[in-house]
Amino acid sequence: MRVDLFAGPSQGRRKRLLLADMDATIVTSETLDDLAARAGLKDQVAAITARAMNGELDFETALKERVGMLRGLEETALAETYAETQMSPGAAVLVRTMRVHGAYCVLVSGGFTYFTSRIAKACGFHENHANRFDVANDALTGEVLEPILGKEAKLTTLKRLISERGLATEDTV
């Protein structure tokens, strides 16, 4: 039998807001890297992703560079990539459990709405926020539509939701 156990105080343990990232958190991989694999560019794009995650590159610049490499990739590659995207074990159960206990659940990602909207629906998130690909003539243009959501967007979303919902920081996870 598989069991997860966390020992802590019972007071305040039920959170009222869940804010989660998507890539390598709710799903097991980096969806942009997986999409790049369809263009034969996974290693190059993954190297830029790793540098951005390590703080070696500015997120916005790195995102634009990676998406720029995908210019001309057929839009069908998005659906193919999503079809192979795997949910992290327990992700959907976490969101559904939080919701059953009254929590508001939001997916905020530096990834793309093509993926976050589908993952959010599959898991039961109330909202999702992410970047948007520019698509023309059934192919990626290599551009990211403004505004670009990076790590600041996660903090901004957290602060907004705390304020809108009348929560304390301790009410969130």
Short mmCIF file of N, CA and C in Angstrom, two decimals:
data_model
loop_
_atom_site.label_atom_id
_atom_site.label_comp_id
_atom_site.label_asym_id
_atom_site.label_seq_id
_atom_site.Cartn_x
_atom_site.Cartn_y
_atom_site.Cartn_z
N MET A 1 0.84 -1.17 0.00
CA MET A 1 0.00 0.00 0.00
C MET A 1 0.90 1.24 0.00
N ARG A 2 0.60 2.19 -0.88
CA ARG A 2 1.37 3.43 -0.96
C ARG A 2 0.73 4.46 -0.03
N VAL A 3 1.56 5.06 0.82
CA VAL A 3 1.06 6.03 1.79
C VAL A 3 2.00 7.23 1.81
N ASP A 4 1.42 8.42 1.79
CA ASP A 4 2.18 9.65 2.02
C ASP A 4 1.86 10.11 3.42
N LEU A 5 2.85 10.57 4.15
CA LEU A 5 2.64 11.00 5.51
C LEU A 5 3.39 12.30 5.75
N PHE A 6 2.69 13.26 6.33
CA PHE A 6 3.30 14.52 6.73
C PHE A 6 2.81 14.84 8.12
N ALA A 7 3.72 14.94 9.07
CA ALA A 7 3.34 15.25 10.44
C ALA A 7 3.50 16.74 10.68
N GLY A 8 2.46 17.37 11.17
CA GLY A 8 2.50 18.79 11.46
C GLY A 8 1.30 19.18 12.28
N PRO A 9 1.26 20.43 12.68
CA PRO A 9 0.12 20.88 13.49
C PRO A 9 -1.17 20.83 12.68
N SER A 10 -2.26 20.47 13.32
CA SER A 10 -3.53 20.38 12.60
C SER A 10 -4.14 21.76 12.36
N GLN A 11 -3.86 22.72 13.24
CA GLN A 11 -4.41 24.06 13.08
C GLN A 11 -3.77 24.72 11.85
N GLY A 12 -4.62 25.21 10.96
CA GLY A 12 -4.15 25.91 9.77
C GLY A 12 -3.64 25.02 8.65
N ARG A 13 -3.82 23.72 8.77
CA ARG A 13 -3.27 22.84 7.74
C ARG A 13 -4.10 22.84 6.46
N ARG A 14 -5.37 23.12 6.55
CA ARG A 14 -6.20 23.17 5.34
C ARG A 14 -6.02 24.54 4.69
N LYS A 15 -5.46 24.51 3.52
CA LYS A 15 -5.18 25.75 2.80
C LYS A 15 -6.38 26.11 1.94
N ARG A 16 -6.51 27.40 1.66
CA ARG A 16 -7.67 27.89 0.91
C ARG A 16 -7.30 28.31 -0.50
N LEU A 17 -6.00 28.27 -0.82
CA LEU A 17 -5.54 28.64 -2.16
C LEU A 17 -4.35 27.77 -2.52
N LEU A 18 -4.43 27.16 -3.69
CA LEU A 18 -3.31 26.40 -4.26
C LEU A 18 -2.88 27.11 -5.52
N LEU A 19 -1.62 27.50 -5.58
CA LEU A 19 -1.04 28.10 -6.77
C LEU A 19 0.08 27.17 -7.22
N ALA A 20 -0.01 26.64 -8.42
CA ALA A 20 0.97 25.65 -8.87
C ALA A 20 1.56 26.01 -10.21
N ASP A 21 2.80 25.61 -10.40
CA ASP A 21 3.48 25.70 -11.69
C ASP A 21 3.11 24.43 -12.47
N MET A 22 3.31 24.45 -13.78
CA MET A 22 2.96 23.28 -14.58
C MET A 22 4.16 22.40 -14.89
N ASP A 23 5.15 22.95 -15.60
CA ASP A 23 6.25 22.13 -16.11
C ASP A 23 7.12 21.58 -14.98
N ALA A 24 7.35 20.27 -15.05
CA ALA A 24 8.16 19.56 -14.06
C ALA A 24 7.58 19.69 -12.65
N THR A 25 6.29 19.98 -12.57
CA THR A 25 5.59 20.06 -11.30
C THR A 25 4.27 19.31 -11.43
N ILE A 26 3.30 19.90 -12.09
CA ILE A 26 2.02 19.22 -12.31
C ILE A 26 2.18 18.19 -13.43
N VAL A 27 3.02 18.47 -14.41
CA VAL A 27 3.39 17.47 -15.43
C VAL A 27 4.84 17.10 -15.22
N THR A 28 5.24 15.97 -15.74
CA THR A 28 6.57 15.41 -15.46
C THR A 28 7.69 16.03 -16.28
N SER A 29 7.37 16.77 -17.32
CA SER A 29 8.41 17.26 -18.21
C SER A 29 8.30 18.77 -18.43
N GLU A 30 9.19 19.29 -19.26
CA GLU A 30 9.14 20.68 -19.71
C GLU A 30 8.47 20.65 -21.08
N THR A 31 7.24 21.15 -21.17
CA THR A 31 6.47 21.01 -22.41
C THR A 31 7.12 21.73 -23.60
N LEU A 32 7.78 22.85 -23.36
CA LEU A 32 8.44 23.55 -24.47
C LEU A 32 9.60 22.72 -25.01
N ASP A 33 10.34 22.07 -24.13
CA ASP A 33 11.42 21.18 -24.56
C ASP A 33 10.84 20.00 -25.36
N ASP A 34 9.72 19.47 -24.88
CA ASP A 34 9.07 18.35 -25.58
C ASP A 34 8.58 18.79 -26.96
N LEU A 35 8.05 20.00 -27.05
CA LEU A 35 7.62 20.53 -28.33
C LEU A 35 8.81 20.70 -29.26
N ALA A 36 9.92 21.17 -28.73
CA ALA A 36 11.13 21.36 -29.53
C ALA A 36 11.63 20.04 -30.10
N ALA A 37 11.37 18.95 -29.40
CA ALA A 37 11.78 17.63 -29.90
C ALA A 37 11.11 17.34 -31.24
N ARG A 38 9.90 17.84 -31.43
CA ARG A 38 9.18 17.65 -32.70
C ARG A 38 9.89 18.35 -33.85
N ALA A 39 10.68 19.37 -33.53
CA ALA A 39 11.42 20.10 -34.56
C ALA A 39 12.88 19.64 -34.62
N GLY A 40 13.20 18.60 -33.85
CA GLY A 40 14.58 18.12 -33.81
C GLY A 40 15.52 19.05 -33.07
N LEU A 41 14.96 19.87 -32.17
CA LEU A 41 15.75 20.88 -31.46
C LEU A 41 15.73 20.71 -29.94
N LYS A 42 15.36 19.53 -29.47
CA LYS A 42 15.18 19.36 -28.03
C LYS A 42 16.44 19.70 -27.25
N ASP A 43 17.60 19.20 -27.67
CA ASP A 43 18.82 19.43 -26.92
C ASP A 43 19.19 20.91 -26.85
N GLN A 44 19.05 21.61 -27.97
CA GLN A 44 19.38 23.03 -28.00
C GLN A 44 18.42 23.84 -27.11
N VAL A 45 17.14 23.57 -27.24
CA VAL A 45 16.14 24.29 -26.45
C VAL A 45 16.25 23.92 -24.97
N ALA A 46 16.47 22.64 -24.67
CA ALA A 46 16.61 22.20 -23.28
C ALA A 46 17.82 22.86 -22.61
N ALA A 47 18.89 23.06 -23.35
CA ALA A 47 20.08 23.71 -22.80
C ALA A 47 19.76 25.16 -22.40
N ILE A 48 18.99 25.85 -23.23
CA ILE A 48 18.58 27.22 -22.91
C ILE A 48 17.63 27.21 -21.72
N THR A 49 16.71 26.26 -21.69
CA THR A 49 15.78 26.12 -20.56
C THR A 49 16.55 25.94 -19.26
N ALA A 50 17.53 25.06 -19.26
CA ALA A 50 18.32 24.78 -18.05
C ALA A 50 19.05 26.04 -17.59
N ARG A 51 19.62 26.78 -18.52
CA ARG A 51 20.34 28.01 -18.16
C ARG A 51 19.38 29.05 -17.58
N ALA A 52 18.18 29.14 -18.14
CA ALA A 52 17.19 30.09 -17.62
C ALA A 52 16.73 29.67 -16.23
N MET A 53 16.50 28.38 -16.02
CA MET A 53 16.06 27.89 -14.71
C MET A 53 17.14 28.09 -13.64
N ASN A 54 18.40 28.08 -14.06
CA ASN A 54 19.52 28.29 -13.14
C ASN A 54 19.81 29.76 -12.91
N GLY A 55 19.03 30.63 -13.54
CA GLY A 55 19.23 32.06 -13.36
C GLY A 55 20.36 32.64 -14.18
N GLU A 56 20.89 31.87 -15.12
CA GLU A 56 21.99 32.34 -15.96
C GLU A 56 21.50 33.22 -17.10
N LEU A 57 20.24 33.09 -17.45
CA LEU A 57 19.65 33.88 -18.53
C LEU A 57 18.35 34.51 -18.04
N ASP A 58 18.06 35.69 -18.52
CA ASP A 58 16.79 36.36 -18.25
C ASP A 58 15.67 35.51 -18.86
N PHE A 59 14.62 35.25 -18.09
CA PHE A 59 13.55 34.37 -18.54
C PHE A 59 12.93 34.82 -19.85
N GLU A 60 12.57 36.10 -19.95
CA GLU A 60 11.89 36.60 -21.14
C GLU A 60 12.76 36.44 -22.39
N THR A 61 14.01 36.78 -22.27
CA THR A 61 14.94 36.64 -23.40
C THR A 61 15.07 35.17 -23.81
N ALA A 62 15.24 34.31 -22.81
CA ALA A 62 15.39 32.88 -23.07
C ALA A 62 14.13 32.31 -23.71
N LEU A 63 12.95 32.75 -23.24
CA LEU A 63 11.70 32.25 -23.80
C LEU A 63 11.58 32.65 -25.27
N LYS A 64 11.84 33.91 -25.55
CA LYS A 64 11.76 34.39 -26.94
C LYS A 64 12.74 33.64 -27.84
N GLU A 65 13.94 33.40 -27.33
CA GLU A 65 14.94 32.69 -28.12
C GLU A 65 14.50 31.26 -28.42
N ARG A 66 13.97 30.58 -27.40
CA ARG A 66 13.54 29.19 -27.59
C ARG A 66 12.36 29.10 -28.55
N VAL A 67 11.38 29.98 -28.38
CA VAL A 67 10.21 29.95 -29.26
C VAL A 67 10.61 30.36 -30.68
N GLY A 68 11.54 31.29 -30.79
CA GLY A 68 12.03 31.70 -32.11
C GLY A 68 12.62 30.54 -32.89
N MET A 69 13.22 29.60 -32.20
CA MET A 69 13.79 28.43 -32.85
C MET A 69 12.71 27.52 -33.43
N LEU A 70 11.47 27.69 -32.97
CA LEU A 70 10.37 26.83 -33.42
C LEU A 70 9.56 27.43 -34.57
N ARG A 71 10.04 28.54 -35.11
CA ARG A 71 9.35 29.18 -36.23
C ARG A 71 9.11 28.17 -37.36
N GLY A 72 7.86 28.11 -37.82
CA GLY A 72 7.50 27.22 -38.91
C GLY A 72 7.02 25.85 -38.47
N LEU A 73 7.15 25.54 -37.18
CA LEU A 73 6.68 24.24 -36.69
C LEU A 73 5.16 24.20 -36.83
N GLU A 74 4.66 23.13 -37.44
CA GLU A 74 3.23 23.01 -37.68
C GLU A 74 2.46 22.97 -36.36
N GLU A 75 1.31 23.61 -36.36
CA GLU A 75 0.46 23.69 -35.17
C GLU A 75 0.07 22.30 -34.66
N THR A 76 0.00 21.32 -35.54
CA THR A 76 -0.34 19.95 -35.12
C THR A 76 0.66 19.40 -34.12
N ALA A 77 1.88 19.93 -34.10
CA ALA A 77 2.90 19.48 -33.14
C ALA A 77 2.47 19.77 -31.71
N LEU A 78 1.66 20.80 -31.51
CA LEU A 78 1.15 21.11 -30.17
C LEU A 78 0.29 19.96 -29.65
N ALA A 79 -0.64 19.51 -30.48
CA ALA A 79 -1.53 18.42 -30.08
C ALA A 79 -0.74 17.12 -29.86
N GLU A 80 0.23 16.87 -30.72
CA GLU A 80 1.05 15.67 -30.58
C GLU A 80 1.84 15.71 -29.28
N THR A 81 2.38 16.88 -28.94
CA THR A 81 3.14 17.03 -27.70
C THR A 81 2.23 16.85 -26.50
N TYR A 82 1.07 17.49 -26.53
CA TYR A 82 0.13 17.36 -25.41
C TYR A 82 -0.27 15.89 -25.22
N ALA A 83 -0.50 15.18 -26.29
CA ALA A 83 -0.93 13.77 -26.20
C ALA A 83 0.10 12.92 -25.46
N GLU A 84 1.36 13.32 -25.50
CA GLU A 84 2.42 12.55 -24.83
C GLU A 84 2.79 13.12 -23.46
N THR A 85 2.18 14.23 -23.08
CA THR A 85 2.48 14.85 -21.79
C THR A 85 1.88 14.02 -20.67
N GLN A 86 2.70 13.73 -19.66
CA GLN A 86 2.23 12.91 -18.55
C GLN A 86 2.07 13.75 -17.29
N MET A 87 0.96 13.52 -16.61
CA MET A 87 0.69 14.17 -15.35
C MET A 87 1.62 13.58 -14.28
N SER A 88 2.10 14.41 -13.39
CA SER A 88 2.89 13.92 -12.27
C SER A 88 2.00 13.08 -11.36
N PRO A 89 2.54 12.00 -10.81
CA PRO A 89 1.73 11.17 -9.92
C PRO A 89 1.16 12.00 -8.78
N GLY A 90 -0.13 11.90 -8.57
CA GLY A 90 -0.78 12.60 -7.47
C GLY A 90 -1.23 14.02 -7.78
N ALA A 91 -0.87 14.56 -8.94
CA ALA A 91 -1.20 15.95 -9.26
C ALA A 91 -2.71 16.17 -9.31
N ALA A 92 -3.40 15.34 -10.05
CA ALA A 92 -4.86 15.50 -10.17
C ALA A 92 -5.55 15.26 -8.83
N VAL A 93 -5.06 14.29 -8.07
CA VAL A 93 -5.63 13.99 -6.76
C VAL A 93 -5.43 15.18 -5.82
N LEU A 94 -4.25 15.80 -5.88
CA LEU A 94 -3.99 16.98 -5.05
C LEU A 94 -5.00 18.08 -5.35
N VAL A 95 -5.18 18.41 -6.62
CA VAL A 95 -6.09 19.50 -6.98
C VAL A 95 -7.52 19.16 -6.58
N ARG A 96 -7.95 17.96 -6.88
CA ARG A 96 -9.33 17.57 -6.55
C ARG A 96 -9.56 17.55 -5.03
N THR A 97 -8.56 17.11 -4.29
CA THR A 97 -8.68 17.08 -2.82
C THR A 97 -8.75 18.50 -2.28
N MET A 98 -7.90 19.38 -2.80
CA MET A 98 -7.93 20.78 -2.37
C MET A 98 -9.31 21.38 -2.65
N ARG A 99 -9.84 21.12 -3.83
CA ARG A 99 -11.16 21.67 -4.20
C ARG A 99 -12.27 21.14 -3.29
N VAL A 100 -12.24 19.85 -3.01
CA VAL A 100 -13.27 19.26 -2.14
C VAL A 100 -13.29 19.96 -0.79
N HIS A 101 -12.13 20.42 -0.34
CA HIS A 101 -12.03 21.08 0.95
C HIS A 101 -12.11 22.60 0.83
N GLY A 102 -12.61 23.08 -0.32
CA GLY A 102 -12.91 24.49 -0.48
C GLY A 102 -11.79 25.38 -0.98
N ALA A 103 -10.68 24.83 -1.38
CA ALA A 103 -9.57 25.65 -1.87
C ALA A 103 -9.81 26.08 -3.31
N TYR A 104 -9.31 27.25 -3.63
CA TYR A 104 -9.32 27.77 -4.99
C TYR A 104 -7.98 27.38 -5.60
N CYS A 105 -7.99 26.77 -6.79
CA CYS A 105 -6.79 26.20 -7.37
C CYS A 105 -6.45 26.87 -8.70
N VAL A 106 -5.20 27.34 -8.80
CA VAL A 106 -4.77 28.10 -9.97
C VAL A 106 -3.45 27.56 -10.49
N LEU A 107 -3.39 27.36 -11.80
CA LEU A 107 -2.17 26.93 -12.48
C LEU A 107 -1.56 28.15 -13.14
N VAL A 108 -0.32 28.50 -12.77
CA VAL A 108 0.37 29.66 -13.34
C VAL A 108 1.72 29.18 -13.84
N SER A 109 1.98 29.43 -15.13
CA SER A 109 3.16 28.85 -15.75
C SER A 109 3.85 29.83 -16.68
N GLY A 110 5.14 29.69 -16.78
CA GLY A 110 5.90 30.39 -17.81
C GLY A 110 5.81 29.64 -19.12
N GLY A 111 5.06 28.54 -19.11
CA GLY A 111 4.81 27.75 -20.31
C GLY A 111 3.72 28.40 -21.15
N PHE A 112 2.91 27.59 -21.79
CA PHE A 112 1.96 28.11 -22.77
C PHE A 112 0.54 27.63 -22.53
N THR A 113 -0.40 28.54 -22.81
CA THR A 113 -1.82 28.27 -22.56
C THR A 113 -2.33 27.07 -23.34
N TYR A 114 -1.71 26.77 -24.48
CA TYR A 114 -2.15 25.57 -25.20
C TYR A 114 -2.11 24.38 -24.25
N PHE A 115 -1.06 24.30 -23.45
CA PHE A 115 -0.90 23.18 -22.53
C PHE A 115 -1.60 23.44 -21.19
N THR A 116 -1.43 24.63 -20.63
CA THR A 116 -2.02 24.88 -19.29
C THR A 116 -3.53 24.76 -19.30
N SER A 117 -4.18 25.18 -20.37
CA SER A 117 -5.65 25.11 -20.40
C SER A 117 -6.11 23.65 -20.36
N ARG A 118 -5.39 22.80 -21.04
CA ARG A 118 -5.77 21.38 -21.08
C ARG A 118 -5.42 20.67 -19.77
N ILE A 119 -4.24 20.98 -19.23
CA ILE A 119 -3.83 20.38 -17.96
C ILE A 119 -4.75 20.87 -16.84
N ALA A 120 -5.07 22.16 -16.86
CA ALA A 120 -5.96 22.72 -15.83
C ALA A 120 -7.31 22.02 -15.86
N LYS A 121 -7.85 21.80 -17.04
CA LYS A 121 -9.14 21.12 -17.16
C LYS A 121 -9.04 19.67 -16.67
N ALA A 122 -7.97 18.99 -17.06
CA ALA A 122 -7.80 17.58 -16.68
C ALA A 122 -7.65 17.41 -15.16
N CYS A 123 -7.01 18.37 -14.51
CA CYS A 123 -6.77 18.28 -13.06
C CYS A 123 -7.89 18.90 -12.23
N GLY A 124 -8.61 19.87 -12.82
CA GLY A 124 -9.67 20.53 -12.08
C GLY A 124 -9.30 21.89 -11.51
N PHE A 125 -8.26 22.52 -12.04
CA PHE A 125 -7.92 23.88 -11.60
C PHE A 125 -9.05 24.83 -11.97
N HIS A 126 -9.24 25.86 -11.15
CA HIS A 126 -10.25 26.88 -11.43
C HIS A 126 -9.78 27.83 -12.54
N GLU A 127 -8.50 28.17 -12.54
CA GLU A 127 -7.94 29.13 -13.50
C GLU A 127 -6.60 28.62 -13.99
N ASN A 128 -6.18 29.14 -15.14
CA ASN A 128 -4.81 28.91 -15.60
C ASN A 128 -4.32 30.17 -16.30
N HIS A 129 -3.04 30.45 -16.12
CA HIS A 129 -2.41 31.61 -16.73
C HIS A 129 -1.05 31.18 -17.28
N ALA A 130 -0.77 31.59 -18.51
CA ALA A 130 0.51 31.24 -19.13
C ALA A 130 0.73 32.14 -20.34
N ASN A 131 1.78 31.85 -21.07
CA ASN A 131 2.11 32.59 -22.28
C ASN A 131 1.33 32.04 -23.47
N ARG A 132 1.37 32.81 -24.55
CA ARG A 132 0.63 32.39 -25.75
C ARG A 132 1.54 32.40 -26.96
N PHE A 133 1.48 31.31 -27.72
CA PHE A 133 2.19 31.23 -29.00
C PHE A 133 1.47 32.10 -30.02
N ASP A 134 2.22 32.69 -30.92
CA ASP A 134 1.62 33.34 -32.08
C ASP A 134 1.59 32.28 -33.18
N VAL A 135 0.42 32.10 -33.76
CA VAL A 135 0.23 31.08 -34.80
C VAL A 135 -0.38 31.75 -36.02
N ALA A 136 0.18 31.46 -37.18
CA ALA A 136 -0.37 31.96 -38.44
C ALA A 136 -0.19 30.88 -39.50
N ASN A 137 -1.19 30.74 -40.34
CA ASN A 137 -1.16 29.73 -41.41
C ASN A 137 -0.83 28.34 -40.87
N ASP A 138 -1.46 27.99 -39.73
CA ASP A 138 -1.33 26.68 -39.11
C ASP A 138 0.09 26.32 -38.68
N ALA A 139 0.90 27.35 -38.38
CA ALA A 139 2.27 27.11 -37.91
C ALA A 139 2.67 28.18 -36.89
N LEU A 140 3.62 27.82 -36.04
CA LEU A 140 4.14 28.79 -35.09
C LEU A 140 4.94 29.85 -35.84
N THR A 141 4.76 31.10 -35.46
CA THR A 141 5.50 32.19 -36.11
C THR A 141 6.87 32.38 -35.49
N GLY A 142 7.10 31.77 -34.34
CA GLY A 142 8.34 31.97 -33.62
C GLY A 142 8.27 33.13 -32.64
N GLU A 143 7.08 33.67 -32.47
CA GLU A 143 6.87 34.81 -31.57
C GLU A 143 6.01 34.39 -30.38
N VAL A 144 6.23 35.07 -29.24
CA VAL A 144 5.41 34.91 -28.05
C VAL A 144 4.57 36.18 -27.95
N LEU A 145 3.27 36.01 -27.81
CA LEU A 145 2.38 37.17 -27.69
C LEU A 145 2.57 37.83 -26.32
N GLU A 146 2.46 39.14 -26.32
CA GLU A 146 2.56 39.91 -25.06
C GLU A 146 1.23 39.82 -24.31
N PRO A 147 1.21 39.93 -23.01
CA PRO A 147 2.36 40.06 -22.13
C PRO A 147 3.02 38.71 -21.88
N ILE A 148 4.30 38.75 -21.58
CA ILE A 148 5.03 37.53 -21.28
C ILE A 148 4.98 37.29 -19.78
N LEU A 149 4.55 36.09 -19.40
CA LEU A 149 4.45 35.72 -18.00
C LEU A 149 5.70 34.98 -17.56
N GLY A 150 6.39 35.52 -16.59
CA GLY A 150 7.55 34.88 -16.00
C GLY A 150 7.30 34.66 -14.53
N LYS A 151 8.39 34.56 -13.75
CA LYS A 151 8.22 34.29 -12.32
C LYS A 151 7.51 35.43 -11.61
N GLU A 152 7.64 36.66 -12.12
CA GLU A 152 6.94 37.79 -11.50
C GLU A 152 5.43 37.60 -11.58
N ALA A 153 4.97 36.98 -12.65
CA ALA A 153 3.54 36.75 -12.84
C ALA A 153 2.99 35.83 -11.76
N LYS A 154 3.80 34.90 -11.32
CA LYS A 154 3.35 33.99 -10.27
C LYS A 154 3.14 34.75 -8.96
N LEU A 155 4.09 35.59 -8.62
CA LEU A 155 3.97 36.38 -7.39
C LEU A 155 2.80 37.38 -7.51
N THR A 156 2.67 38.01 -8.66
CA THR A 156 1.57 38.95 -8.88
C THR A 156 0.23 38.25 -8.74
N THR A 157 0.11 37.06 -9.33
CA THR A 157 -1.13 36.29 -9.24
C THR A 157 -1.42 35.89 -7.80
N LEU A 158 -0.39 35.46 -7.10
CA LEU A 158 -0.56 35.09 -5.69
C LEU A 158 -1.07 36.27 -4.87
N LYS A 159 -0.43 37.42 -5.03
CA LYS A 159 -0.85 38.61 -4.27
C LYS A 159 -2.27 39.02 -4.63
N ARG A 160 -2.60 38.96 -5.93
CA ARG A 160 -3.95 39.33 -6.37
C ARG A 160 -4.99 38.42 -5.74
N LEU A 161 -4.74 37.12 -5.79
CA LEU A 161 -5.71 36.17 -5.26
C LEU A 161 -5.85 36.26 -3.74
N ILE A 162 -4.75 36.50 -3.05
CA ILE A 162 -4.81 36.68 -1.60
C ILE A 162 -5.71 37.88 -1.28
N SER A 163 -5.51 38.96 -2.03
CA SER A 163 -6.30 40.17 -1.80
C SER A 163 -7.77 39.95 -2.17
N GLU A 164 -8.02 39.43 -3.35
CA GLU A 164 -9.40 39.22 -3.82
C GLU A 164 -10.19 38.28 -2.93
N ARG A 165 -9.51 37.28 -2.40
CA ARG A 165 -10.20 36.25 -1.64
C ARG A 165 -10.13 36.49 -0.12
N GLY A 166 -9.49 37.60 0.28
CA GLY A 166 -9.41 37.94 1.70
C GLY A 166 -8.63 36.93 2.51
N LEU A 167 -7.53 36.44 1.96
CA LEU A 167 -6.74 35.40 2.62
C LEU A 167 -5.49 35.96 3.26
N ALA A 168 -4.92 35.19 4.17
CA ALA A 168 -3.60 35.46 4.71
C ALA A 168 -2.62 34.57 3.93
N THR A 169 -1.37 34.97 3.90
CA THR A 169 -0.36 34.16 3.21
C THR A 169 -0.36 32.73 3.73
N GLU A 170 -0.60 32.57 5.02
CA GLU A 170 -0.61 31.24 5.64
C GLU A 170 -1.74 30.35 5.12
N ASP A 171 -2.71 30.96 4.44
CA ASP A 171 -3.84 30.19 3.88
C ASP A 171 -3.52 29.60 2.52
N THR A 172 -2.29 29.82 2.04
CA THR A 172 -1.95 29.43 0.68
C THR A 172 -0.86 28.37 0.63
N VAL A 173 -0.85 27.66 -0.47
CA VAL A 173 0.22 26.72 -0.76
C VAL A 173 0.50 26.82 -2.26
#
